[in-house]
Short mmCIF file of C-alpha atoms in Angstrom, two decimals:
data_model
loop_
_atom_site.label_atom_id
_atom_site.label_comp_id
_atom_site.label_asym_id
_atom_site.label_seq_id
_atom_site.Cartn_x
_atom_site.Cartn_y
_atom_site.Cartn_z
CA UNK A 1 174.90 -151.98 93.03
CA UNK A 2 174.00 -152.48 89.39
CA UNK A 3 174.70 -155.86 87.82
CA UNK A 4 174.73 -157.00 84.25
CA UNK A 5 171.32 -156.45 82.66
CA UNK A 6 170.79 -160.06 81.52
CA UNK A 7 172.35 -161.72 84.55
CA UNK A 8 169.03 -162.64 86.18
CA UNK A 9 167.04 -162.92 82.97
CA UNK A 10 164.88 -166.08 82.83
CA UNK A 11 165.47 -166.43 79.10
CA UNK A 12 169.24 -166.30 79.62
CA UNK A 13 168.96 -168.97 82.30
CA UNK A 14 166.88 -171.19 80.00
CA UNK A 15 169.26 -170.74 77.07
CA UNK A 16 172.30 -171.63 79.12
CA UNK A 17 170.64 -174.52 80.92
CA UNK A 18 169.27 -175.96 77.68
CA UNK A 19 172.73 -175.90 76.12
CA UNK A 20 174.47 -177.50 79.06
CA UNK A 21 171.92 -180.08 80.14
CA UNK A 22 170.11 -180.60 76.83
CA UNK A 23 172.64 -180.39 74.03
CA UNK A 24 175.76 -181.43 75.94
CA UNK A 25 174.11 -183.47 78.71
CA UNK A 26 171.63 -185.42 76.61
CA UNK A 27 168.56 -184.60 78.75
CA UNK A 28 165.55 -184.69 76.39
CA UNK A 29 163.40 -182.29 78.42
CA UNK A 30 166.05 -179.61 78.32
CA UNK A 31 166.58 -180.34 74.62
CA UNK A 32 162.94 -179.50 73.97
CA UNK A 33 163.28 -176.32 76.02
CA UNK A 34 166.37 -175.47 73.95
CA UNK A 35 164.47 -175.87 70.69
CA UNK A 36 161.69 -173.62 71.97
CA UNK A 37 164.14 -170.97 73.26
CA UNK A 38 166.77 -171.01 70.55
CA UNK A 39 164.47 -171.82 67.60
CA UNK A 40 162.87 -168.39 67.06
CA UNK A 41 166.19 -166.66 67.48
CA UNK A 42 167.90 -168.84 64.85
CA UNK A 43 164.99 -168.61 62.44
CA UNK A 44 165.01 -164.83 62.66
CA UNK A 45 168.75 -164.76 62.14
CA UNK A 46 168.82 -166.98 59.07
CA UNK A 47 165.50 -166.11 57.42
CA UNK A 48 165.19 -162.44 58.43
CA UNK A 49 165.89 -159.48 56.25
CA UNK A 50 169.42 -159.28 54.93
CA UNK A 51 171.48 -156.18 54.25
CA UNK A 52 171.32 -155.05 50.68
CA UNK A 53 174.22 -153.30 48.93
CA UNK A 54 172.88 -150.54 46.69
CA UNK A 55 176.02 -148.80 45.40
CA UNK A 56 179.72 -148.32 46.06
CA UNK A 57 181.64 -145.27 44.91
CA UNK A 58 184.96 -143.73 45.90
CA UNK A 59 184.66 -140.18 47.20
CA UNK A 60 187.19 -137.55 46.16
CA UNK A 61 188.31 -134.83 48.56
CA UNK A 62 185.57 -132.22 48.89
CA UNK A 63 182.75 -134.57 47.91
CA UNK A 64 180.05 -135.59 50.33
CA UNK A 65 177.29 -138.18 50.56
CA UNK A 66 173.75 -138.06 51.85
CA UNK A 67 172.14 -141.18 53.30
CA UNK A 68 168.37 -141.50 53.67
CA UNK A 69 166.29 -144.28 55.16
CA UNK A 70 162.83 -144.61 53.69
CA UNK A 71 160.16 -146.31 55.74
CA UNK A 72 158.46 -149.15 53.89
CA UNK A 73 154.92 -148.63 52.67
CA UNK A 74 152.10 -150.07 54.73
CA UNK A 75 149.88 -152.73 53.18
CA UNK A 76 147.14 -150.15 52.61
CA UNK A 77 149.57 -147.79 50.84
CA UNK A 78 150.90 -150.63 48.63
CA UNK A 79 147.37 -151.66 47.59
CA UNK A 80 146.49 -148.04 46.79
CA UNK A 81 149.64 -147.70 44.66
CA UNK A 82 148.84 -150.96 42.86
CA UNK A 83 145.31 -149.74 42.13
CA UNK A 84 146.60 -146.48 40.70
CA UNK A 85 149.18 -148.30 38.58
CA UNK A 86 146.52 -150.70 37.25
CA UNK A 87 144.20 -147.86 36.26
CA UNK A 88 146.70 -145.83 34.32
#
């Protein structure tokens, strides 16, 4: 029998327990655990990369669009491009 994937997850247990006993129950130890478990998740959510709107256009019948995702340059590639731009 297959259960829910996160049902026995230790991180799920810690998140739930820290909310109930720490935030709502006032237990300081569980509050500290909650900060350690929830902190990185919230920081990533609020300070992570945000979606960026490039363009909006209405398509007419018969028109099509092509979407491409470009991988970001590595640090080495960026430095090489900066060197080339500075030279010329």
